[in-house]
Amino acid sequence: MPKTATTETRHFEAEVKQLLQLMIHSLYANKEVFLRELISNGADACDKLRFEALGDDGLYEQDSELAVRVDFDAKARTISVSDNGIGMSREEVIDNIGTIARSGTRRFVESLSGDQAKDAHLIGQFGVGFYSAFIVADKVTLTTRRAGHDEGTRWVSSGEGDYTLETVGDLPRGTAVTLHLREGEDEFLNDWRLREIVRKYSEHLSLPVLMRKRDDKDKPTDDWEKVTGGQALWLRPRSEISDDDYKTFYKHVAHDSDDPLAWTHNRVEGKQEYVSLLYIPSRAPFDLWDADSRRGVKLYVKRVFITDAAETVMPRYLRFVRGVIDSSDLPLNVSREVLQENRLLDTIKSASVKKVLGLLQDLADKESDKYANFWKQFGKVLKEGPAEDFANREALAKLLRFSSTHNDDESENVSLDEYIARMKPEQKAIYYVTADSFAAASHSPHLEIFRKQGIEVLLLHDRVDEWLVAHLNEYAGKPVQSISRGELDDAALGGMPEADAKALPGLCNRLATSLGDRVKEVRLSRRLTDSPACLVAADEGLSLNLERLLREAGQDVPAAKPILEVNPAHPIVRRLETDGGDFDNWANLLYEQALLAEGGHLDDPAAFVQRLNSLLLSALPQS
């Protein structure tokens, strides 16, 4: 090829300096991504050479072993990343490196600086990732020669207002980028640190990443060794992967010493191409309830690690899932750190959720012991699902497990399908009671009539249960109903006996007058068979348990007046009708003991103790 101009200085467009400052100081969340970007660019260059060489294998120039090399010189304080890919001509360097965001630099900069959040909607341009080198370097030198060309180009810039171009000869095919590190970036002049970053981001590239071997005194040798592991396990056919291979890979990707409980490996082809390998751990990670923990399924694009942000491809209620998803064509934003919102990502996320839920249903149906272990570890997390994921609410509901009055054993859990199979013929609803412990739920006075009638009730005692039932108001066409709120189902429980319905005509009014603002109303109960009284929430109000939980969480919850129900057959209640002595004390004692039975807190415990002592003294025989 004819010789071109040897050396020239060119100026960046006016906005480029501003753009570089934004990228260096704002766009990237951590510095180490510069190595990911440069390795990824080198891998892309090798892929382009493979493609062009299909029509002209002379482009390989008798060097078809494609690779990316990473090296450093601690004394010179430089890091270099080189490849033997397609390389660039002088014009391509100007177009791809000298110009940023070719679709319009000014518009690009305005979008970034106006609102950094908007950068999630910008499509990355070739050359932008290259400039991540200036995160750690105050000078960058690039040398490159395009396959089939005789001469190469050297590009040098400090990332300020200009860059120099020089025509050079006797260059190997491909591109080499040398970073002259800023002061304070010495952590990257370390063989172990660089290898760690390479493995983290580029372990599963389709071509090797090599680093120079070093001797016992940490001196570089002439030998190179492969740092990355070669073909990603998830890209191999399932028939070639043993269970031990799957388990070993899980321990690597999840940083877990235990074997996984189950996994699912899927390849999707066609308009949307991606591979997923998703694992259910056998035990909960230590940070399962840590609000700041954001690690989840690792997302790759063409085998380059992009993110493991927990909510990228899994909803929060599946934050325990581990594994990888590798897409062939997901578009990224400028920094590759935040995925653009697009239908492909939504499709991948939706399909992956369905795969995980299907895997869990298979465990529940076929391996009940394994599912029981899963539920013990992750059941409380899965209960968040119906509130977060309306589309999969029915599938999630099938996976839920609860304690119930069927066995009165906290460790024995029943499904909603099992509950429905045991429902009375005349029963219309799925009944539950909430409390802050299993003991409180299983001894709730609200259960008395249900136990007498042989009607099963779910015992909900996890804090998340109130959130769950607020968003799961029916299942399989059956309403899900609290037994401590509103009126009861006459068909299931039978009406109040006629004698009781007409008993104590004035007692409820006298109790309501005595209690005043403490209650909304007082009425005779159909719930109670043994206890004298209980508190009931109105149909439209919060349950007493939820109200208490919200207050404990610091929420300002308006106090809702409960309904006091009294058992007309109980001796204490019957005596109140005939013996008016200390009526106010007895009325308040009925209310307060009902409140304590609900797990509530007394506003004035000292007054309760004084009232109780007074009544006990009056009941004792006089000496």
Coordinates of C-alpha atoms in Angstrom, one line a residue:
M1 CA 0.0 0.0 0.0
P2 CA 1.2 3.6 -0.7
K3 CA 2.7 5.5 2.2
T4 CA 0.5 8.0 4.0
A5 CA 1.4 11.1 6.2
T6 CA 3.7 10.0 9.0
T7 CA 2.8 12.2 12.0
E8 CA 0.0 14.6 12.8
T9 CA -1.8 16.2 15.7
R10 CA -5.5 16.2 15.8
H11 CA -7.9 17.9 18.2
F12 CA -10.9 16.2 19.7
E13 CA -14.3 17.8 19.2
A14 CA -15.2 20.4 21.8
E15 CA -17.4 18.1 23.9
V16 CA -14.9 15.2 24.1
K17 CA -13.0 16.5 27.1
Q18 CA -16.2 16.9 29.0
L19 CA -17.3 13.4 27.9
L20 CA -14.0 11.9 29.1
Q21 CA -14.5 13.6 32.5
L22 CA -18.0 12.2 32.8
M23 CA -16.8 8.7 31.9
I24 CA -13.8 8.8 34.2
H25 CA -15.6 10.2 37.2
S26 CA -19.2 9.3 36.8
L27 CA -20.0 6.6 34.4
Y28 CA -18.1 3.6 35.8
A29 CA -18.9 2.1 39.2
N30 CA -15.5 0.6 39.7
K31 CA -12.1 1.1 38.2
E32 CA -11.3 -2.5 37.3
V33 CA -13.7 -2.5 34.4
F34 CA -11.1 -0.9 32.1
L35 CA -9.5 -4.3 31.8
R36 CA -12.8 -5.9 30.9
E37 CA -13.4 -3.3 28.2
L38 CA -10.0 -3.6 26.6
I39 CA -10.1 -7.4 26.7
S40 CA -13.6 -7.4 25.2
N41 CA -12.5 -5.0 22.4
G42 CA -9.6 -7.4 21.7
A43 CA -11.9 -10.4 21.6
D44 CA -14.3 -8.5 19.2
A45 CA -11.3 -7.7 16.9
C46 CA -10.4 -11.5 16.8
D47 CA -14.1 -12.3 16.0
K48 CA -14.0 -9.8 13.1
L49 CA -10.8 -11.4 11.7
R50 CA -12.4 -14.8 11.8
F51 CA -15.4 -13.5 9.9
E52 CA -13.4 -11.6 7.2
A53 CA -11.0 -14.5 6.9
L54 CA -13.9 -16.7 5.7
G55 CA -13.5 -15.0 2.3
D56 CA -9.7 -14.5 2.5
D57 CA -7.7 -16.8 4.8
G58 CA -4.6 -14.9 3.8
L59 CA -5.7 -12.3 6.4
Y60 CA -4.4 -14.7 9.1
E61 CA -0.9 -14.1 7.7
Q62 CA 0.2 -17.5 8.9
D63 CA -1.0 -16.7 12.5
S64 CA -4.4 -18.3 13.1
E65 CA -3.9 -18.8 16.9
L66 CA -6.0 -15.9 18.0
A67 CA -5.6 -14.6 21.6
V68 CA -5.6 -11.6 23.8
R69 CA -2.5 -10.8 25.9
V70 CA -2.3 -8.9 29.2
D71 CA 1.0 -7.7 30.5
F72 CA 2.4 -5.1 32.9
D73 CA 5.7 -3.4 33.7
A74 CA 5.9 -2.4 37.4
K75 CA 9.1 -0.3 36.8
A76 CA 7.6 1.7 33.9
R77 CA 4.2 1.7 35.6
T78 CA 2.4 0.5 32.4
I79 CA -0.2 -2.1 31.6
S80 CA -0.7 -3.4 28.1
V81 CA -3.5 -5.3 26.4
S82 CA -2.9 -6.7 22.9
D83 CA -4.6 -8.9 20.4
N84 CA -3.8 -10.4 17.0
G85 CA -7.2 -9.7 15.6
I86 CA -8.3 -7.6 12.6
G87 CA -6.5 -4.4 13.6
M88 CA -7.3 -0.9 12.2
S89 CA -6.2 1.3 9.4
R90 CA -5.2 4.9 10.0
E91 CA -8.7 6.0 8.8
E92 CA -10.4 3.5 11.1
V93 CA -8.4 4.8 14.1
I94 CA -9.6 8.3 13.4
D95 CA -13.2 7.1 12.9
N96 CA -13.3 4.7 15.8
I97 CA -10.9 6.1 18.4
G98 CA -10.5 9.7 17.5
T99 CA -14.2 10.3 17.4
I100 CA -16.5 9.3 20.2
A101 CA -20.2 8.6 19.8
R102 CA -20.2 9.1 16.1
S103 CA -24.0 9.4 16.0
G104 CA -23.6 12.9 17.5
T105 CA -21.2 13.8 20.3
R106 CA -23.0 16.9 21.4
R107 CA -26.3 15.1 21.8
F108 CA -24.5 12.2 23.6
V109 CA -22.8 14.5 26.1
E110 CA -26.0 16.5 26.7
S111 CA -27.9 13.3 27.5
L112 CA -25.2 12.1 29.9
S113 CA -24.6 15.4 31.7
G114 CA -28.3 16.4 31.9
D115 CA -29.3 13.2 33.8
Q116 CA -26.9 10.4 34.4
A117 CA -29.8 8.0 34.7
K118 CA -30.6 8.5 31.1
D119 CA -27.4 6.8 30.0
A120 CA -29.2 3.5 30.5
H121 CA -31.1 4.3 27.2
L122 CA -28.0 5.1 25.1
I123 CA -26.5 2.5 22.9
G124 CA -22.8 2.1 23.3
Q125 CA -20.7 3.2 20.4
F126 CA -17.4 1.5 19.3
G127 CA -14.5 3.3 20.9
V128 CA -16.4 4.5 24.0
G129 CA -15.4 1.4 26.1
F130 CA -11.8 2.0 25.0
Y131 CA -11.8 5.3 26.8
S132 CA -12.4 3.6 30.1
A133 CA -8.6 3.3 30.0
F134 CA -8.4 6.9 31.2
I135 CA -10.0 5.8 34.5
V136 CA -6.6 4.6 35.6
A137 CA -4.2 6.1 33.0
D138 CA -3.1 9.6 32.4
K139 CA -1.6 8.6 29.0
V140 CA -2.7 5.9 26.6
T141 CA -0.7 4.7 23.6
L142 CA -2.4 2.5 20.9
T143 CA -0.5 0.8 18.1
T144 CA -2.4 -1.1 15.4
R145 CA -2.0 -2.7 12.0
R146 CA -4.9 -3.9 9.9
A147 CA -4.7 -7.4 8.5
G148 CA -3.5 -7.3 4.9
H149 CA -1.9 -3.8 5.3
D150 CA 1.8 -3.1 5.3
E151 CA 1.9 -0.1 7.6
G152 CA 0.4 0.5 11.0
T153 CA -0.6 3.5 13.1
R154 CA 0.4 4.8 16.6
W155 CA -2.2 6.8 18.5
V156 CA -1.2 8.7 21.7
S157 CA -3.4 10.9 23.9
S158 CA -3.5 12.1 27.5
G159 CA -7.3 12.4 27.3
E160 CA -7.3 16.1 27.2
G161 CA -7.9 18.2 24.1
D162 CA -5.9 16.4 21.4
Y163 CA -4.1 13.2 20.2
T164 CA -1.3 12.4 17.8
L165 CA -1.2 10.0 15.0
E166 CA 1.9 8.5 13.5
T167 CA 2.4 6.1 10.7
V168 CA 4.8 3.3 11.7
G169 CA 6.0 0.2 10.0
D170 CA 7.1 -3.3 11.2
L171 CA 4.1 -3.8 13.4
P172 CA 2.5 -7.2 14.1
R173 CA -1.1 -7.6 13.0
G174 CA -3.7 -6.5 15.5
T175 CA -3.9 -3.9 18.2
A176 CA -1.9 -3.1 21.4
V177 CA -3.0 -0.6 24.0
T178 CA -0.5 0.6 26.6
L179 CA -1.8 2.4 29.7
H180 CA 0.6 4.7 31.6
L181 CA -1.0 4.6 35.1
R182 CA -1.9 7.6 37.2
E183 CA -0.4 8.0 40.6
G184 CA -2.3 6.0 43.2
E185 CA -3.2 3.1 40.8
D186 CA -0.4 0.8 41.8
E187 CA -2.9 -1.9 42.8
F188 CA -3.1 -2.9 39.1
L189 CA 0.7 -3.4 38.9
N190 CA 0.3 -6.8 40.5
D191 CA 0.2 -10.1 38.7
W192 CA -2.3 -11.7 41.1
R193 CA -4.6 -8.7 41.0
L194 CA -4.7 -8.6 37.2
R195 CA -5.3 -12.3 37.0
E196 CA -8.2 -12.0 39.4
I197 CA -9.8 -9.3 37.3
V198 CA -9.3 -11.3 34.1
R199 CA -10.9 -14.4 35.5
K200 CA -13.8 -12.4 37.0
Y201 CA -14.8 -10.7 33.8
S202 CA -13.4 -12.8 30.9
E203 CA -13.0 -16.4 32.2
H204 CA -15.5 -17.7 29.6
L205 CA -14.5 -15.9 26.4
S206 CA -14.4 -18.1 23.3
L207 CA -10.6 -17.4 22.9
P208 CA -7.8 -17.5 25.4
V209 CA -6.5 -14.6 27.5
L210 CA -2.8 -15.0 28.1
M211 CA -0.5 -13.5 30.7
R212 CA 3.3 -13.7 30.9
K213 CA 4.7 -16.2 33.4
R214 CA 6.9 -14.8 36.2
D215 CA 9.7 -16.5 38.0
D216 CA 10.2 -17.0 41.8
K217 CA 11.4 -13.5 42.1
D218 CA 8.3 -12.1 40.3
K219 CA 10.4 -11.3 37.2
P220 CA 8.7 -11.7 33.8
T221 CA 9.8 -14.6 31.6
D222 CA 9.4 -15.2 27.8
D223 CA 6.6 -17.7 28.3
W224 CA 2.9 -17.0 28.3
E225 CA 0.2 -19.0 30.0
K226 CA -3.6 -19.2 29.6
V227 CA -5.4 -17.4 32.4
T228 CA -9.0 -18.1 31.4
G229 CA -10.7 -21.5 31.5
G230 CA -11.7 -21.9 27.9
Q231 CA -15.2 -22.8 26.8
A232 CA -17.9 -22.0 29.3
L233 CA -19.5 -25.0 30.9
W234 CA -23.0 -23.7 30.1
L235 CA -22.2 -23.6 26.4
R236 CA -21.5 -27.3 26.3
P237 CA -24.3 -29.8 25.4
R238 CA -26.0 -31.1 28.5
S239 CA -25.3 -34.7 27.4
E240 CA -21.5 -34.0 27.9
I241 CA -21.8 -32.5 31.4
S242 CA -21.9 -34.8 34.4
D243 CA -23.6 -34.1 37.7
D244 CA -20.2 -33.6 39.3
D245 CA -19.4 -31.0 36.6
Y246 CA -22.6 -29.1 37.4
K247 CA -21.9 -29.3 41.1
T248 CA -18.3 -28.1 40.8
F249 CA -19.3 -25.2 38.6
Y250 CA -22.0 -24.2 41.1
K251 CA -19.5 -24.0 43.9
H252 CA -17.3 -21.8 41.8
V253 CA -20.1 -19.4 40.6
A254 CA -21.9 -19.3 44.0
H255 CA -18.9 -19.3 46.3
D256 CA -20.6 -22.1 48.2
S257 CA -19.0 -25.2 49.7
D258 CA -22.2 -27.2 49.6
D259 CA -23.7 -29.0 46.6
P260 CA -26.7 -27.3 45.1
L261 CA -30.2 -28.6 45.8
A262 CA -31.2 -28.6 42.1
W263 CA -30.5 -26.9 38.8
T264 CA -31.9 -26.3 35.3
H265 CA -29.9 -25.8 32.1
N266 CA -31.6 -24.4 29.0
R267 CA -30.7 -23.1 25.6
V268 CA -33.0 -20.8 23.7
E269 CA -32.5 -20.3 19.9
G270 CA -34.2 -18.4 17.2
K271 CA -35.0 -14.6 17.3
Q272 CA -33.7 -14.6 20.9
E273 CA -30.6 -16.6 21.6
Y274 CA -29.4 -17.2 25.1
V275 CA -28.3 -19.9 27.5
S276 CA -29.2 -20.2 31.2
L277 CA -27.8 -22.4 33.9
L278 CA -29.7 -21.7 37.2
Y279 CA -29.2 -23.3 40.6
I280 CA -31.2 -23.6 43.8
P281 CA -28.8 -23.6 46.7
S282 CA -29.2 -26.2 49.5
R283 CA -28.9 -23.6 52.3
A284 CA -29.6 -20.0 52.6
P285 CA -26.6 -17.6 52.1
F286 CA -25.6 -15.5 55.1
D287 CA -26.7 -12.3 53.4
L288 CA -30.1 -13.5 52.4
W289 CA -31.8 -10.8 54.5
D290 CA -29.2 -8.1 54.0
A291 CA -30.9 -5.2 52.3
D292 CA -27.5 -4.0 50.9
S293 CA -26.7 -7.4 49.3
R294 CA -27.2 -7.2 45.5
R295 CA -25.4 -10.3 44.2
G296 CA -27.4 -12.7 42.2
V297 CA -27.4 -14.5 38.8
K298 CA -24.4 -13.5 36.7
L299 CA -25.2 -12.0 33.3
Y300 CA -22.9 -12.4 30.4
V301 CA -23.1 -11.0 26.9
K302 CA -21.2 -13.2 24.4
R303 CA -19.3 -14.8 27.4
V304 CA -18.2 -11.4 28.7
F305 CA -19.3 -10.8 32.3
I306 CA -21.6 -7.8 32.6
T307 CA -23.2 -7.8 36.0
D308 CA -24.4 -9.9 39.0
A309 CA -26.9 -7.3 40.2
A310 CA -29.6 -9.3 42.0
E311 CA -32.6 -7.8 40.3
T312 CA -31.3 -7.7 36.7
V313 CA -32.6 -11.1 35.7
M314 CA -34.4 -12.3 38.8
P315 CA -37.0 -10.6 41.0
R316 CA -36.2 -9.9 44.6
Y317 CA -38.2 -12.9 45.9
L318 CA -35.8 -15.2 43.9
R319 CA -32.6 -13.5 45.1
F320 CA -31.3 -16.8 46.4
V321 CA -31.0 -18.2 42.8
R322 CA -27.4 -18.5 41.5
G323 CA -26.0 -19.3 38.1
V324 CA -25.4 -17.6 34.8
I325 CA -27.3 -16.3 31.8
D326 CA -25.4 -15.7 28.6
S327 CA -27.1 -13.7 25.8
S328 CA -25.8 -13.3 22.2
D329 CA -27.4 -10.0 21.5
L330 CA -28.4 -8.0 24.5
P331 CA -27.8 -4.3 23.9
L332 CA -25.9 -2.5 26.6
N333 CA -25.5 1.1 27.6
V334 CA -22.3 3.1 27.2
S335 CA -20.5 1.6 30.2
R336 CA -21.9 -1.9 29.7
E337 CA -22.7 -1.7 33.4
V338 CA -26.4 -1.1 33.1
L339 CA -28.5 -3.0 30.7
Q340 CA -30.9 -1.0 28.5
E341 CA -34.5 -1.6 29.3
N342 CA -35.7 -3.6 26.3
R343 CA -38.1 -6.4 25.5
L344 CA -35.4 -9.0 25.1
L345 CA -34.2 -8.5 28.7
D346 CA -37.8 -8.6 29.9
T347 CA -38.4 -11.9 27.9
I348 CA -35.2 -13.4 29.3
K349 CA -36.2 -12.5 32.9
S350 CA -39.8 -13.7 32.5
A351 CA -38.7 -17.1 31.0
S352 CA -36.0 -17.5 33.6
V353 CA -38.5 -17.0 36.4
K354 CA -40.8 -19.5 34.9
K355 CA -37.9 -22.0 34.7
V356 CA -37.0 -21.6 38.4
L357 CA -40.7 -21.9 39.5
G358 CA -41.1 -25.0 37.3
L359 CA -38.0 -26.5 38.8
L360 CA -39.3 -25.9 42.3
Q361 CA -42.7 -27.4 41.4
D362 CA -40.9 -30.5 40.1
L363 CA -39.2 -30.8 43.4
A364 CA -42.4 -30.4 45.3
D365 CA -44.2 -33.0 43.2
K366 CA -41.4 -35.6 42.9
E367 CA -38.9 -35.0 45.7
S368 CA -40.9 -33.8 48.7
D369 CA -38.0 -34.2 51.1
K370 CA -35.8 -31.9 49.0
Y371 CA -38.6 -29.4 48.7
A372 CA -39.2 -29.5 52.5
N373 CA -35.5 -28.6 52.9
F374 CA -35.9 -25.8 50.4
W375 CA -38.9 -24.5 52.2
K376 CA -37.1 -24.5 55.5
Q377 CA -34.3 -22.4 54.0
F378 CA -36.2 -20.1 51.6
G379 CA -39.9 -20.3 52.3
K380 CA -40.1 -16.8 53.9
V381 CA -38.4 -15.3 50.9
L382 CA -40.7 -17.1 48.4
K383 CA -43.7 -15.7 50.4
E384 CA -42.7 -12.2 49.1
G385 CA -43.6 -13.4 45.6
P386 CA -47.3 -13.0 45.2
A387 CA -47.0 -9.3 46.2
E388 CA -44.1 -8.7 43.7
D389 CA -45.1 -10.9 40.8
F390 CA -48.8 -10.8 39.8
A391 CA -48.2 -12.7 36.6
N392 CA -46.9 -15.7 38.5
R393 CA -49.1 -15.4 41.5
E394 CA -51.0 -18.7 40.9
A395 CA -47.8 -20.7 40.3
L396 CA -46.2 -19.2 43.4
A397 CA -49.3 -20.0 45.5
K398 CA -49.0 -23.7 44.6
L399 CA -45.5 -23.6 46.1
L400 CA -46.5 -22.0 49.4
R401 CA -46.5 -24.1 52.6
F402 CA -48.1 -23.3 55.9
S403 CA -48.6 -24.7 59.4
S404 CA -52.2 -25.6 60.1
T405 CA -54.6 -27.0 62.7
H406 CA -54.6 -30.3 60.7
N407 CA -51.6 -31.4 62.6
D408 CA -50.8 -28.6 65.1
D409 CA -47.1 -29.2 64.4
E410 CA -45.0 -26.2 63.4
S411 CA -42.6 -28.4 61.3
E412 CA -45.4 -30.0 59.3
N413 CA -46.5 -27.8 56.4
V414 CA -49.4 -28.1 54.1
S415 CA -50.0 -26.8 50.6
L416 CA -53.1 -24.9 49.6
D417 CA -54.1 -27.8 47.3
E418 CA -53.9 -30.2 50.3
Y419 CA -56.0 -27.8 52.3
I420 CA -58.7 -27.5 49.6
A421 CA -58.8 -31.3 49.3
R422 CA -59.7 -31.5 53.0
M423 CA -62.3 -28.7 53.0
K424 CA -65.8 -29.4 54.3
P425 CA -68.5 -29.8 51.6
E426 CA -70.3 -26.6 52.7
Q427 CA -67.0 -24.7 53.3
K428 CA -66.5 -21.8 50.8
A429 CA -63.3 -20.2 52.0
I430 CA -59.7 -21.0 52.9
Y431 CA -59.3 -19.8 56.5
Y432 CA -56.3 -18.5 58.2
V433 CA -55.2 -16.7 61.4
T434 CA -52.1 -14.5 61.9
A435 CA -50.0 -14.1 65.0
D436 CA -46.4 -13.2 65.9
S437 CA -45.5 -16.8 66.8
F438 CA -46.6 -20.3 66.2
A439 CA -47.7 -20.8 69.8
A440 CA -49.8 -17.6 69.6
A441 CA -51.4 -18.6 66.4
S442 CA -52.2 -22.2 67.5
H443 CA -53.7 -21.0 70.8
S444 CA -55.7 -18.1 69.3
P445 CA -59.3 -18.0 70.8
H446 CA -60.5 -17.4 67.3
L447 CA -59.8 -21.0 66.5
E448 CA -62.3 -22.4 69.1
I449 CA -65.4 -22.8 66.9
F450 CA -63.3 -24.0 64.0
R451 CA -61.8 -26.7 66.0
K452 CA -65.2 -27.7 67.4
Q453 CA -66.6 -27.9 63.8
G454 CA -63.5 -29.7 62.5
I455 CA -62.6 -27.0 60.0
E456 CA -58.9 -26.6 59.2
V457 CA -57.3 -23.2 59.7
L458 CA -53.9 -22.1 58.4
L459 CA -51.6 -20.8 61.2
L460 CA -49.6 -17.9 59.8
H461 CA -46.9 -16.7 62.1
D462 CA -44.1 -15.3 59.9
R463 CA -43.8 -11.5 59.7
V464 CA -44.1 -11.7 55.9
D465 CA -47.5 -13.5 56.1
E466 CA -49.5 -10.3 56.6
W467 CA -47.9 -9.0 53.4
L468 CA -48.6 -12.2 51.6
V469 CA -52.3 -12.5 52.5
A470 CA -52.8 -8.8 51.6
H471 CA -52.0 -9.8 48.0
L472 CA -53.2 -13.4 47.9
N473 CA -57.0 -13.0 48.4
E474 CA -58.0 -16.1 46.5
Y475 CA -56.6 -19.4 45.2
A476 CA -58.2 -21.9 42.9
G477 CA -61.4 -19.9 43.0
K478 CA -61.6 -20.0 46.8
P479 CA -61.4 -16.7 48.8
V480 CA -58.6 -16.6 51.4
Q481 CA -60.2 -15.3 54.6
S482 CA -59.0 -14.3 58.0
I483 CA -60.9 -15.7 60.9
S484 CA -60.1 -12.7 63.1
R485 CA -61.8 -10.1 60.8
G486 CA -65.4 -9.4 60.1
E487 CA -68.3 -11.9 60.3
L488 CA -68.0 -15.6 59.9
D489 CA -69.4 -17.9 57.2
D490 CA -72.8 -19.2 58.5
A491 CA -72.8 -22.0 56.0
A492 CA -69.6 -23.5 57.4
L493 CA -70.0 -22.7 61.1
G494 CA -73.8 -22.7 61.6
G495 CA -75.7 -19.9 63.1
M496 CA -75.5 -18.9 66.8
P497 CA -77.9 -21.0 68.9
E498 CA -81.2 -19.2 69.3
A499 CA -81.0 -19.1 73.1
D500 CA -77.6 -17.4 72.9
A501 CA -78.7 -15.0 70.3
K502 CA -81.4 -13.7 72.6
A503 CA -79.3 -13.9 75.8
L504 CA -77.9 -10.9 77.6
P505 CA -79.8 -8.3 75.7
G506 CA -78.3 -5.3 77.6
L507 CA -74.8 -6.5 78.3
C508 CA -73.2 -5.5 75.0
N509 CA -74.5 -2.0 75.3
R510 CA -73.2 -1.7 79.0
L511 CA -69.8 -3.1 78.0
A512 CA -69.6 -0.6 75.1
T513 CA -70.4 2.3 77.4
S514 CA -67.9 1.2 79.9
L515 CA -65.1 0.7 77.4
G516 CA -65.9 3.9 75.5
D517 CA -63.3 4.8 72.8
R518 CA -61.3 1.5 73.3
V519 CA -63.7 -0.4 71.0
K520 CA -65.7 0.2 67.9
E521 CA -68.6 -2.0 69.2
V522 CA -69.3 -5.0 71.5
R523 CA -71.3 -7.9 70.2
L524 CA -72.0 -11.6 71.0
S525 CA -69.5 -14.0 69.5
R526 CA -70.0 -17.1 67.3
R527 CA -66.2 -17.8 67.4
L528 CA -65.8 -18.6 71.0
T529 CA -66.5 -21.8 72.9
D530 CA -64.1 -21.7 75.8
S531 CA -62.8 -18.1 76.1
P532 CA -64.9 -15.3 77.5
A533 CA -63.9 -12.6 74.9
C534 CA -61.8 -11.9 71.8
L535 CA -61.0 -8.9 69.6
V536 CA -62.0 -8.8 66.0
A537 CA -60.9 -6.4 63.2
A538 CA -63.5 -4.8 61.0
D539 CA -63.8 -6.0 57.4
E540 CA -62.3 -2.8 56.0
G541 CA -59.5 -2.4 58.6
L542 CA -56.0 -3.7 59.2
S543 CA -55.7 -6.8 61.2
L544 CA -54.5 -6.3 64.8
N545 CA -51.3 -8.2 64.1
L546 CA -50.5 -6.2 61.0
E547 CA -51.2 -2.9 62.8
R548 CA -48.8 -4.0 65.5
L549 CA -46.1 -5.0 63.0
L550 CA -46.3 -1.7 61.2
R551 CA -45.9 0.2 64.5
E552 CA -42.9 -1.9 65.4
A553 CA -41.4 -1.0 62.1
G554 CA -41.8 2.7 62.9
Q555 CA -44.8 3.3 60.6
D556 CA -47.3 5.9 61.7
V557 CA -50.5 3.8 61.7
P558 CA -53.8 5.4 62.8
A559 CA -55.2 3.4 65.7
A560 CA -58.2 1.3 64.5
K561 CA -60.8 0.5 67.1
P562 CA -61.4 -3.2 67.4
I563 CA -64.6 -5.0 67.9
L564 CA -65.0 -6.9 71.2
E565 CA -66.9 -10.1 71.0
V566 CA -68.1 -11.8 74.1
N567 CA -69.0 -15.4 74.6
P568 CA -72.6 -15.5 76.0
A569 CA -72.1 -19.0 77.4
H570 CA -69.0 -18.2 79.4
P571 CA -69.6 -18.0 83.3
I572 CA -67.7 -14.7 83.6
V573 CA -69.9 -13.1 80.9
R574 CA -73.1 -14.5 82.4
R575 CA -72.2 -13.3 85.9
L576 CA -71.6 -9.8 84.6
E577 CA -75.3 -9.7 83.6
T578 CA -76.5 -10.5 87.1
D579 CA -73.7 -9.0 89.3
G580 CA -73.0 -5.4 88.6
G581 CA -70.2 -5.1 91.2
D582 CA -66.9 -3.7 89.8
F583 CA -68.5 -3.7 86.3
D584 CA -66.0 -1.3 84.8
N585 CA -63.0 -3.2 86.1
W586 CA -64.5 -6.5 84.7
A587 CA -65.2 -4.8 81.4
N588 CA -61.7 -3.5 81.0
L589 CA -60.3 -6.8 82.1
L590 CA -62.2 -8.7 79.4
Y591 CA -60.9 -6.2 76.8
E592 CA -57.3 -6.4 78.1
Q593 CA -57.1 -10.2 78.3
A594 CA -58.5 -10.4 74.8
L595 CA -55.8 -7.9 73.7
L596 CA -53.0 -10.0 75.3
A597 CA -54.4 -13.2 73.7
E598 CA -53.9 -11.4 70.3
G599 CA -50.3 -10.7 71.1
G600 CA -51.0 -7.0 71.7
H601 CA -49.4 -4.6 74.1
L602 CA -51.2 -2.9 77.0
D603 CA -51.1 0.9 77.0
D604 CA -50.9 0.9 80.8
P605 CA -49.7 -2.4 82.2
A606 CA -49.6 -1.0 85.8
A607 CA -53.3 -0.2 85.6
F608 CA -54.0 -3.7 84.4
V609 CA -52.1 -5.3 87.3
Q610 CA -53.9 -3.0 89.8
R611 CA -57.3 -3.9 88.3
L612 CA -56.5 -7.6 88.3
N613 CA -55.3 -7.5 91.9
S614 CA -58.4 -5.7 93.0
L615 CA -60.7 -8.3 91.4
L616 CA -58.7 -11.1 92.9
L617 CA -58.9 -9.6 96.3
S618 CA -62.7 -9.2 96.0
A619 CA -63.0 -12.9 95.0
L620 CA -61.0 -14.2 98.0
P621 CA -62.8 -15.3 101.1
Q622 CA -62.7 -12.7 103.9
S623 CA -60.5 -13.6 106.8

